[in-house]
PDB file of C-alpha atoms in Angstrom:
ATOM      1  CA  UNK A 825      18.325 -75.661 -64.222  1.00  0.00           C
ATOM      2  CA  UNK A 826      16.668 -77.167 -61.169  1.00  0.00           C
ATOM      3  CA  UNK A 827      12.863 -78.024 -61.364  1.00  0.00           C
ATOM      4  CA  UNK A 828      13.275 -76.628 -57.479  1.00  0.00           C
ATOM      5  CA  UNK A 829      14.774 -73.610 -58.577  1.00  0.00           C
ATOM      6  CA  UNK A 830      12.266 -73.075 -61.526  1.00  0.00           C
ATOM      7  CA  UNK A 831       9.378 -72.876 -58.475  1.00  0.00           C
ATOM      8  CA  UNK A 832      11.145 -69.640 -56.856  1.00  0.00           C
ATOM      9  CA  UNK A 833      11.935 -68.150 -60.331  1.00  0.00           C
ATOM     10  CA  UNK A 834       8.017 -68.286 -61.014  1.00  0.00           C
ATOM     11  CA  UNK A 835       7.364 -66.557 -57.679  1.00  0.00           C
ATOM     12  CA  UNK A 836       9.771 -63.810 -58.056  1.00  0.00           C
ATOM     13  CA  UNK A 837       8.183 -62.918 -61.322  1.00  0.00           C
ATOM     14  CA  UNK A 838       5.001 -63.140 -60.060  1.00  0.00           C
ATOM     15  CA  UNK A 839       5.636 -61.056 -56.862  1.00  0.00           C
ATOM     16  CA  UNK A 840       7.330 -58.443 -59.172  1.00  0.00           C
ATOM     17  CA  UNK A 841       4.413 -58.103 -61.253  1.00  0.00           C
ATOM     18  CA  UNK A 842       2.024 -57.426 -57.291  1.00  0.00           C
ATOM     19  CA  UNK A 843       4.553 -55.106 -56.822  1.00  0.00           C
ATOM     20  CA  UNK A 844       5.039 -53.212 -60.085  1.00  0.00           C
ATOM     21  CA  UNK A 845       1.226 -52.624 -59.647  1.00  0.00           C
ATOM     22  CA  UNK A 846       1.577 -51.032 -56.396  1.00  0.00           C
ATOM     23  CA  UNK A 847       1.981 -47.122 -56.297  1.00  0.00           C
ATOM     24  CA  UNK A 848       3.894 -45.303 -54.207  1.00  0.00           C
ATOM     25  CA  UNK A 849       2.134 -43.984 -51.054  1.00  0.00           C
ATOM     26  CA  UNK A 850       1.566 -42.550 -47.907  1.00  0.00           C
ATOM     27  CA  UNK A 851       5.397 -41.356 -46.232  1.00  0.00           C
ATOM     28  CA  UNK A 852       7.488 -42.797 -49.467  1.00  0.00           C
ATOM     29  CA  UNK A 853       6.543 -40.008 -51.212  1.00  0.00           C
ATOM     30  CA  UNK A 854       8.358 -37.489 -48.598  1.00  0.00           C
ATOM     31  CA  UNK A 855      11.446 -40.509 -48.528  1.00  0.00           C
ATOM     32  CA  UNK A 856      10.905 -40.256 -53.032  1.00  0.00           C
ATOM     33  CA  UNK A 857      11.814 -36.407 -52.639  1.00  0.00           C
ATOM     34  CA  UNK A 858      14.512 -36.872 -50.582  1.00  0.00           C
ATOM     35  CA  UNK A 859      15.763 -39.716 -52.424  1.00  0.00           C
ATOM     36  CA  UNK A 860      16.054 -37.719 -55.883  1.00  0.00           C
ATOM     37  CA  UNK A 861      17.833 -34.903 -54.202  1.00  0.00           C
ATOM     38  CA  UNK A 862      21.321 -37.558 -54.963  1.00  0.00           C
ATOM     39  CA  UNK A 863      23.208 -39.799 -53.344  1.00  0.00           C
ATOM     40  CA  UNK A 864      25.272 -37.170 -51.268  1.00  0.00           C
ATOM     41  CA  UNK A 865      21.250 -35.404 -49.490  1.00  0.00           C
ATOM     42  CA  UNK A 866      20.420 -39.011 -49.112  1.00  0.00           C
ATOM     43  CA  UNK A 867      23.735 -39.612 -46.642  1.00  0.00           C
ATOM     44  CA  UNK A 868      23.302 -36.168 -45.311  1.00  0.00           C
ATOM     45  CA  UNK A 869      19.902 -37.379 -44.461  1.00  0.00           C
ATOM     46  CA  UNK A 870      20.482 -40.074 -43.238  1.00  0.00           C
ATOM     47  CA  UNK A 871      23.312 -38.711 -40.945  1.00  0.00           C
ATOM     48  CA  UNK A 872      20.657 -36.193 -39.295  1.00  0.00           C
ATOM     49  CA  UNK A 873      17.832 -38.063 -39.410  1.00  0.00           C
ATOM     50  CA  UNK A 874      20.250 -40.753 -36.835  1.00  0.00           C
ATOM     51  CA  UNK A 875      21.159 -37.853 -34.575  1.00  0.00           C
ATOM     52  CA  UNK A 876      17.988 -36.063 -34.509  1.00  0.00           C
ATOM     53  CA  UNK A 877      14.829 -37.948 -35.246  1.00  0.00           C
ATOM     54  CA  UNK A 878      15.740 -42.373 -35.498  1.00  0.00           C
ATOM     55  CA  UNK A 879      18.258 -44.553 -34.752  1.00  0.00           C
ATOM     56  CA  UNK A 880      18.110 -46.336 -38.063  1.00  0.00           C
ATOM     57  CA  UNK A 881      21.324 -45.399 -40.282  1.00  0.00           C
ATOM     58  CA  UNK A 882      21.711 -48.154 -43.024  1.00  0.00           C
ATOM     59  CA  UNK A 883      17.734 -48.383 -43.731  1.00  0.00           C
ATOM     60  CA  UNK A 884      17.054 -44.854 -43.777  1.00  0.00           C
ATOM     61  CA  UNK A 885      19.551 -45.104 -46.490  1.00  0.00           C
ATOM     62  CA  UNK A 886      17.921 -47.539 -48.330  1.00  0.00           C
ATOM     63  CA  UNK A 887      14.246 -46.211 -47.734  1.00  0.00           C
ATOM     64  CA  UNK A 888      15.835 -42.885 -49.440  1.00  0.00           C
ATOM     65  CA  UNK A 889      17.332 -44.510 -52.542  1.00  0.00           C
ATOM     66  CA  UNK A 890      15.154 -47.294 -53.176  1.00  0.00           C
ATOM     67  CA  UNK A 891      11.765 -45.300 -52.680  1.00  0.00           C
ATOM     68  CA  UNK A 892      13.184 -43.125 -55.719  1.00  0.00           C
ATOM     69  CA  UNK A 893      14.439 -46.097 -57.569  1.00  0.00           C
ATOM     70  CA  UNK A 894      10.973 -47.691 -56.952  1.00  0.00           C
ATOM     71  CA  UNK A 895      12.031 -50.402 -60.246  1.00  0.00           C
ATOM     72  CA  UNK A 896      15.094 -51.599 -58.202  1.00  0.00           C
ATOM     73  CA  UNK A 897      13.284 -51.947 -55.151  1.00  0.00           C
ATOM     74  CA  UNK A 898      10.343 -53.740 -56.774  1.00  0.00           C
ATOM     75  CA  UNK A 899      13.007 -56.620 -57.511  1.00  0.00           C
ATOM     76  CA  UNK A 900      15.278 -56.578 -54.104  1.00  0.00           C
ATOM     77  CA  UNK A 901      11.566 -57.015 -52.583  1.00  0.00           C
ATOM     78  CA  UNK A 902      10.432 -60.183 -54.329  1.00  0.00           C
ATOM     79  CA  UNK A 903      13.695 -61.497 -54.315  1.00  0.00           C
ATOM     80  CA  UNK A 904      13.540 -60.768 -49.991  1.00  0.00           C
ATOM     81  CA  UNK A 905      10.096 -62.374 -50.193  1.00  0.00           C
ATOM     82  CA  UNK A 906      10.473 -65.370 -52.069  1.00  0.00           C
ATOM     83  CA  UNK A 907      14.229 -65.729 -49.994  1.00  0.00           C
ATOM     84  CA  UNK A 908      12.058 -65.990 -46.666  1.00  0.00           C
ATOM     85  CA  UNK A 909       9.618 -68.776 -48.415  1.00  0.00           C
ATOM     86  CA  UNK A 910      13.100 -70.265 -49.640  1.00  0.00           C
ATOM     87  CA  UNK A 911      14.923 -70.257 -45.814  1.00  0.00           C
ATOM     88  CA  UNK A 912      11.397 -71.309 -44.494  1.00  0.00           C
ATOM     89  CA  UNK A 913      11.766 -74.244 -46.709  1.00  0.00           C
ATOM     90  CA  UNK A 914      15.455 -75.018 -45.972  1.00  0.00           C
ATOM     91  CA  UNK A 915      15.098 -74.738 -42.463  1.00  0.00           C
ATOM     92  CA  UNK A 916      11.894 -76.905 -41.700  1.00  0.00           C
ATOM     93  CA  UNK A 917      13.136 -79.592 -44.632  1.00  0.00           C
ATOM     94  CA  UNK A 918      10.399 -81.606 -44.754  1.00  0.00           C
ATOM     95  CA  UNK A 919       9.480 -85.030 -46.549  1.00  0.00           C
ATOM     96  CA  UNK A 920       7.012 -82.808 -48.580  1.00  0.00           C
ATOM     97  CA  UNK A 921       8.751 -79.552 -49.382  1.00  0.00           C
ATOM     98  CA  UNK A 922       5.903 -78.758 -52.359  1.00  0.00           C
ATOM     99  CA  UNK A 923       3.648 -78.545 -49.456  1.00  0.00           C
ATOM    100  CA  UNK A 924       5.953 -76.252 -47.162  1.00  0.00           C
ATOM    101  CA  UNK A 925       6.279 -74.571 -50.379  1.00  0.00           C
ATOM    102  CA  UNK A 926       3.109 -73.640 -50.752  1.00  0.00           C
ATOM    103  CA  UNK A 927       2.138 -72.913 -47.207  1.00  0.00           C
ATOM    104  CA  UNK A 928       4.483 -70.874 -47.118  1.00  0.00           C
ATOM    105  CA  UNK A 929       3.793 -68.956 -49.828  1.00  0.00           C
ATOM    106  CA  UNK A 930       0.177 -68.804 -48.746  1.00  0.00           C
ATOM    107  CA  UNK A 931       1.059 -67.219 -45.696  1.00  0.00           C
ATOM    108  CA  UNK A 932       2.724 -64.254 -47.545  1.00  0.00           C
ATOM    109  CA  UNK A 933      -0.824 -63.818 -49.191  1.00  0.00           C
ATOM    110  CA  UNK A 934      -3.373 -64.421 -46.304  1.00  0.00           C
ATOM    111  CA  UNK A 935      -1.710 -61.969 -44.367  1.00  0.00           C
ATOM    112  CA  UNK A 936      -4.290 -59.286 -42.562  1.00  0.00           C
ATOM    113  CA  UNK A 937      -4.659 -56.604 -45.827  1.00  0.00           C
ATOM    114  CA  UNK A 938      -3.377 -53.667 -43.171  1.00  0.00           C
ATOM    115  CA  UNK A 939       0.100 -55.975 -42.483  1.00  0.00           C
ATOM    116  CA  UNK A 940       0.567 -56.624 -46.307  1.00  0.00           C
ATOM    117  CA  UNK A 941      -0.037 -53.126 -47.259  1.00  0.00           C
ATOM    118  CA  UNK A 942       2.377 -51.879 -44.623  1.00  0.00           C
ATOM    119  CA  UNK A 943       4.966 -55.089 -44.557  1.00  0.00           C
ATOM    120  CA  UNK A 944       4.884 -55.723 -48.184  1.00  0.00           C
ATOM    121  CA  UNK A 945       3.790 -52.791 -50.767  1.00  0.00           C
ATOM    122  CA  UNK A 946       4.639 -49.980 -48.547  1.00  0.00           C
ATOM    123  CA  UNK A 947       8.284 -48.862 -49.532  1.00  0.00           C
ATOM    124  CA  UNK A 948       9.422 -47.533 -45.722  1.00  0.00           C
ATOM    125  CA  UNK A 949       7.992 -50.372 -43.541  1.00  0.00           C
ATOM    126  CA  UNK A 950       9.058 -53.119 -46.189  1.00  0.00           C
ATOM    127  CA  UNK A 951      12.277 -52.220 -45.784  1.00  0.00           C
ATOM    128  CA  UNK A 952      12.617 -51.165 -41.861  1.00  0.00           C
ATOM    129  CA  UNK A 953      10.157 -54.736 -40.934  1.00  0.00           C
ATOM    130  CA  UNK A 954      10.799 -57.270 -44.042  1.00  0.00           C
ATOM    131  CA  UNK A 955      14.220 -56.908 -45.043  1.00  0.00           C
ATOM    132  CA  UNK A 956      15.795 -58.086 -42.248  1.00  0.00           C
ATOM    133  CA  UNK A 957      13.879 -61.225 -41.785  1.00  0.00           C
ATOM    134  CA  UNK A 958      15.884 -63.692 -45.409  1.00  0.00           C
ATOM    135  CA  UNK A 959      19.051 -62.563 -43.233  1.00  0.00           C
ATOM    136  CA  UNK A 960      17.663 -64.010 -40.026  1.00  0.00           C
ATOM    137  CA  UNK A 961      16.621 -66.459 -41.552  1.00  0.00           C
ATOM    138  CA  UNK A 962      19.638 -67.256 -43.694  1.00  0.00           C
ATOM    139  CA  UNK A 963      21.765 -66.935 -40.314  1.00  0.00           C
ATOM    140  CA  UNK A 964      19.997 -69.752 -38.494  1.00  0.00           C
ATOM    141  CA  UNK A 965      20.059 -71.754 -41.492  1.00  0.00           C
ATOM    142  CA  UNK A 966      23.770 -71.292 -41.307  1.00  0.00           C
ATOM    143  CA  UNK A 967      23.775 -72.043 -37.208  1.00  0.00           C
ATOM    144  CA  UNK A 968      21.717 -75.126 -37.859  1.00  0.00           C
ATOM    145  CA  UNK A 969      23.620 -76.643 -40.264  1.00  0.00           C
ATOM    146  CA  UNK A 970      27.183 -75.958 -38.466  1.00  0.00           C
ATOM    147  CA  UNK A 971      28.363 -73.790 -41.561  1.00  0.00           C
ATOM    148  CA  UNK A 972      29.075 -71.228 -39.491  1.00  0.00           C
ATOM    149  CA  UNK A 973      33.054 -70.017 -39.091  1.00  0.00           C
ATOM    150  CA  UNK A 974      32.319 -67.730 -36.569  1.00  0.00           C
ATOM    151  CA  UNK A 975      32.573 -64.666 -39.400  1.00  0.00           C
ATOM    152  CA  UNK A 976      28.743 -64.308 -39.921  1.00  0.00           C
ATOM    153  CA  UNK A 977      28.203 -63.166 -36.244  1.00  0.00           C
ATOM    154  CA  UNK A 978      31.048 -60.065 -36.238  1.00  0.00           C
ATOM    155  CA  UNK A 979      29.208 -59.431 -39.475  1.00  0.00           C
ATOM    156  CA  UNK A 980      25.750 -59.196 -37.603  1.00  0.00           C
ATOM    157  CA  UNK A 981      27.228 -57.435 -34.632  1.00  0.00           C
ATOM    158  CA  UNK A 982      28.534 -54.929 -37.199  1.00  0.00           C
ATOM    159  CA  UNK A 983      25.264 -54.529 -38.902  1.00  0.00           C
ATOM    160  CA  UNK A 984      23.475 -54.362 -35.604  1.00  0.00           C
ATOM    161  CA  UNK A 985      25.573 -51.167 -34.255  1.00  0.00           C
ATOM    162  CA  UNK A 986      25.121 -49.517 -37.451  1.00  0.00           C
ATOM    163  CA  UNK A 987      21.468 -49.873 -37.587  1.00  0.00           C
ATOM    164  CA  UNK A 988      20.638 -48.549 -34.108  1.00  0.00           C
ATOM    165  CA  UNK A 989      22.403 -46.361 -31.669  1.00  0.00           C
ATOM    166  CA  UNK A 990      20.415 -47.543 -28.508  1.00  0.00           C
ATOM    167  CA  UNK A 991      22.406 -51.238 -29.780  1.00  0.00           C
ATOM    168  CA  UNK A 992      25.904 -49.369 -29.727  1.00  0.00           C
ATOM    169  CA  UNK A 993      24.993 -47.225 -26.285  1.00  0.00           C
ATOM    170  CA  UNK A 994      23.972 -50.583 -24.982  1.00  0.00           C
ATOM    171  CA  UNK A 995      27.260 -52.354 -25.868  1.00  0.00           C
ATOM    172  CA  UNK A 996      29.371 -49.180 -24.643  1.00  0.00           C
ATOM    173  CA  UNK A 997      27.551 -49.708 -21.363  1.00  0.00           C
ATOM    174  CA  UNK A 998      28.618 -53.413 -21.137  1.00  0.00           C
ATOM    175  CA  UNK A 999      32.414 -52.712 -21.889  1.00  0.00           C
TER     176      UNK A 999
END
């Protein structure tokens, strides 16, 4: 194994153990509800909650399941975390990537208290505001190094129009 990759290892564990010590709170535990209702409520949800109430599909989803499955999400979070340290490495590759590394890192953990409880511990708002970021970031690390085939982008498109119906209402109007 990679002494490299033994540095993200060590911060995966360690954000899982921040996270296993943060309780569920505030909305997640209306989302925690609806998630242990089953996987057929959560799509039902989901499906209303589009039409009547949000435009997110795929994340309300997600928020439902994962706020019940609060073990699962506590690893899909540090791995999203320590995958937008990783990107923000890979992108910037400097001469000194211990020192990106840990700036990086850093500014995960001197973030306002109010942003990481909401960005970070918070089930609903990790999910709709941090998830999305390792795939943006993943998808210019892609465009900047010219591995891109053209297939990533009708993926994102995809994703997009499935996420929010203002997105798909806008494209409609375009065609």
């Amino acid at each position: 194994m990679k002494k490299e990759n033994i540095k993200y290892i060590v911060l995966i564990l360690f954000f899982l153990f921040i996270l296993f010590l943060s309780p569920i709170s505030g909305d997640d535990w209306g989302n925690y509800i609806e998630g242990s209702q089953g996987i057929r409520h959560v799509f039902g949800n989901a499906i209303g909650m589009y039409f009547d109430w949000e435009g997110r599909f795929v994340s309300r989803i997600l928020i439902n399941i994962l706020t019940y499955h609060k073990v699962l999400w506590n690893i899909i979070n540090s791995l999203m975390i320590v995958g937008i340290i990783y990107y923000t490495v890979k992108i910037i590759n400097p001469r000194n990537k211990k020192l990106i590394l840990i700036l990086s890192t850093l500014t995960i953990f001197m973030m306002n208290i109010f942003t990481f409880s909401q960005v970070v511990v918070w089930v609903a708002g990790n999910i709709t505001y941090l998830f999305v970021i390792p795939f943006f970031l993943s998808y210019i690390y892609i465009i900047i190094n010219g591995k891109d085939k053209g297939n990533i982008v009708y993926v994102t498109i995809f994703l997009n129009i499935i996420k929010r119906k203002q997105i798909y209402a806008s494209f409609l109007l375009i065609i």
